[in-house]
């Protein structure tokens, strides 16, 4: 018998040991007993981190949607699969049962086929958090098309870059979206983006806000009439274990966003197994993850993980602040949510508004609280624990990444004793190590460890779409024979991990991963700008905010700096999206550089963080004289 549901700390240790001592036997049992396969594997795992190449369940055949939908129909057909809570608090929630979801996915899959989408084709999904988003994801998986969901807060430029990078044939969008009291013209953004995307020959448009939009003849199609005419069953496409399931873009230190490619069998097994255990999901629970399906958290823990377990998963269209900051607690009470999973930035934003709006609601259904996306500070942890969990619901601080596909370091609720700001222990099968800068393994209680993983796990990304060399360079070259996460961490005397933050030029703002390079590129497009550098600085709600140092081509005294700041932020909004806007912009006469001309961000980061007294030796800089000027004018 496999250990699919871990129920005590002792059991965690036993299962963990088993998963490390004999990973193949362990994962084989989990896969065999809890999933539906069309053909069994001939090899559980083959791997070589030097290439790098990793294959799980080779030879197996399956379809992930058969596991998420069909196999539940006989036992859970009338159970709610997706509980959709709309933006408008007065509109009724929609309960979509497994039977209905199956039918809607099948119809959607048939529409995709009728528009020429075949196994292996890429389909870009740019939708708000409405049921069609989850349904289109599953419809792609059903016919073997590779979905690439782009968060519907990204700009037209960001969308077109992602569409072109994976050569998507189709875009699925809606006329618009609701965001609190505002509406957003999504279709207009898609139209702008597609001016630069010659490979897209079809756009499916869901009606959400009933706005008057342009439909391009021959290319754009309203979704609903097509669905109405589609047949309500669709045979699954049989997929090989390592066939692509989806691409999801994430920011890197430099260059283009990276299209992380996840494959079918390993991703399904790991997202399902982690979901069951990290949230202690029981059959009649109502589970809610507040993320957007545009991020990996939504892929693994709104769609695939929960549905593979036959769970009820809440999808919320709106924002935490509408109609007021009590909305989350209103939803928890209304739907009797048992597991609640959110980001530290949301907790901090809600905590700022006090406890009055919390106390108005009955939160007694809550059993497990989760956080993800960035380190949680101690104050936010205690606020969450006391006011939301009433000191009874364990907090699972889950560390993982787009690249890892599933949760990697986390407490198991009701088993692992929690410790504020610590993600605690590796999940089953995960072998983390801390390395120093020189490639030496570190012990406990040492600062500045670089977090690496030394053994493959089933849901790891297999490559960067179209650029395997970059995959190797980014993740497998810093340390020999290891996956390097890009995060710093320490481990305490009992083996608990604390993630301290990124050690590269990625900055996590409100839980969103932002690379500095694309933001700098956007700023540098401004005709008045000579060069720029972005760093992060601590922010009490967002975790980090962005500080931009901008050198102008002509620093004439009478420049309108406030106007320039607005124009720069507008450029960033246009090129990336509002999430990447800068909180502070300082105009400088030059940026500190090494003799080889590289901008010394370390120095700029210290100044932005008010730590200019800790700059260390700057005499080897090419231009040490600019540093004083930057310190004196710091904002
Ligand atoms: O720096 C870590 C941080 O978020 C990064 C991954 O971001 P992304 O790929 O967008 O995925 C976010 C959701 C899984 C990590 O490299 N991060 C994520 N979770 C935590 C975290 N930092 C500290 N504690 C966490 N629990």
mmCIF file of C-alpha atoms in Angstrom, residues 83-85 93 95 275 279-282 284-290 301 312-316 327-342 361-370 384 388-389 393:
data_model
loop_
_atom_site.group_PDB
_atom_site.id
_atom_site.type_symbol
_atom_site.label_atom_id
_atom_site.label_comp_id
_atom_site.label_asym_id
_atom_site.label_seq_id
_atom_site.Cartn_x
_atom_site.Cartn_y
_atom_site.Cartn_z
ATOM 1 C CA UNK A 83 -17.195 26.734 -7.316
ATOM 2 C CA UNK A 84 -17.102 30.012 -9.194
ATOM 3 C CA UNK A 85 -17.448 33.192 -7.139
ATOM 4 C CA UNK A 93 -21.929 31.772 -7.281
ATOM 5 C CA UNK A 95 -21.464 25.361 -8.761
ATOM 6 C CA UNK A 275 -2.276 18.904 -2.975
ATOM 7 C CA UNK A 279 -3.703 20.904 2.426
ATOM 8 C CA UNK A 280 -4.834 17.712 4.171
ATOM 9 C CA UNK A 281 -7.723 17.629 1.719
ATOM 10 C CA UNK A 282 -10.651 15.420 2.824
ATOM 11 C CA UNK A 284 -16.134 16.985 1.449
ATOM 12 C CA UNK A 285 -13.817 19.920 1.960
ATOM 13 C CA UNK A 286 -14.122 23.183 0.076
ATOM 14 C CA UNK A 287 -10.681 24.394 -0.917
ATOM 15 C CA UNK A 288 -9.808 27.902 -2.032
ATOM 16 C CA UNK A 289 -6.586 29.193 -3.537
ATOM 17 C CA UNK A 290 -6.784 32.926 -4.253
ATOM 18 C CA UNK A 301 -3.401 24.211 -6.996
ATOM 19 C CA UNK A 312 -14.111 21.169 -4.800
ATOM 20 C CA UNK A 313 -11.952 24.106 -5.841
ATOM 21 C CA UNK A 314 -13.067 27.726 -5.576
ATOM 22 C CA UNK A 315 -12.317 30.139 -8.415
ATOM 23 C CA UNK A 316 -12.651 33.805 -7.485
ATOM 24 C CA UNK A 327 -14.376 40.187 0.665
ATOM 25 C CA UNK A 328 -12.097 37.194 1.287
ATOM 26 C CA UNK A 329 -13.701 36.536 4.670
ATOM 27 C CA UNK A 330 -17.150 36.971 3.193
ATOM 28 C CA UNK A 331 -16.339 34.232 0.669
ATOM 29 C CA UNK A 332 -14.842 31.952 3.325
ATOM 30 C CA UNK A 333 -18.034 32.265 5.367
ATOM 31 C CA UNK A 334 -20.411 31.953 2.420
ATOM 32 C CA UNK A 335 -18.851 28.810 0.994
ATOM 33 C CA UNK A 336 -17.597 27.358 4.287
ATOM 34 C CA UNK A 337 -14.069 27.202 2.972
ATOM 35 C CA UNK A 338 -11.864 24.638 4.711
ATOM 36 C CA UNK A 339 -8.467 25.320 3.170
ATOM 37 C CA UNK A 340 -7.409 28.839 2.279
ATOM 38 C CA UNK A 341 -4.209 29.479 0.299
ATOM 39 C CA UNK A 342 -2.963 32.997 -0.446
ATOM 40 C CA UNK A 361 -17.474 36.892 9.531
ATOM 41 C CA UNK A 362 -17.706 33.337 10.749
ATOM 42 C CA UNK A 363 -14.413 31.733 9.788
ATOM 43 C CA UNK A 364 -14.924 28.579 11.824
ATOM 44 C CA UNK A 365 -14.890 26.332 8.734
ATOM 45 C CA UNK A 366 -11.171 27.017 8.168
ATOM 46 C CA UNK A 367 -8.855 24.113 8.912
ATOM 47 C CA UNK A 368 -5.638 24.832 7.029
ATOM 48 C CA UNK A 369 -4.103 28.155 5.967
ATOM 49 C CA UNK A 370 -1.427 28.423 3.319
ATOM 50 C CA UNK A 384 -2.768 35.382 9.920
ATOM 51 C CA UNK A 388 -7.768 34.152 10.570
ATOM 52 C CA UNK A 389 -6.696 30.790 11.957
ATOM 53 C CA UNK A 393 -5.384 26.262 11.865
#
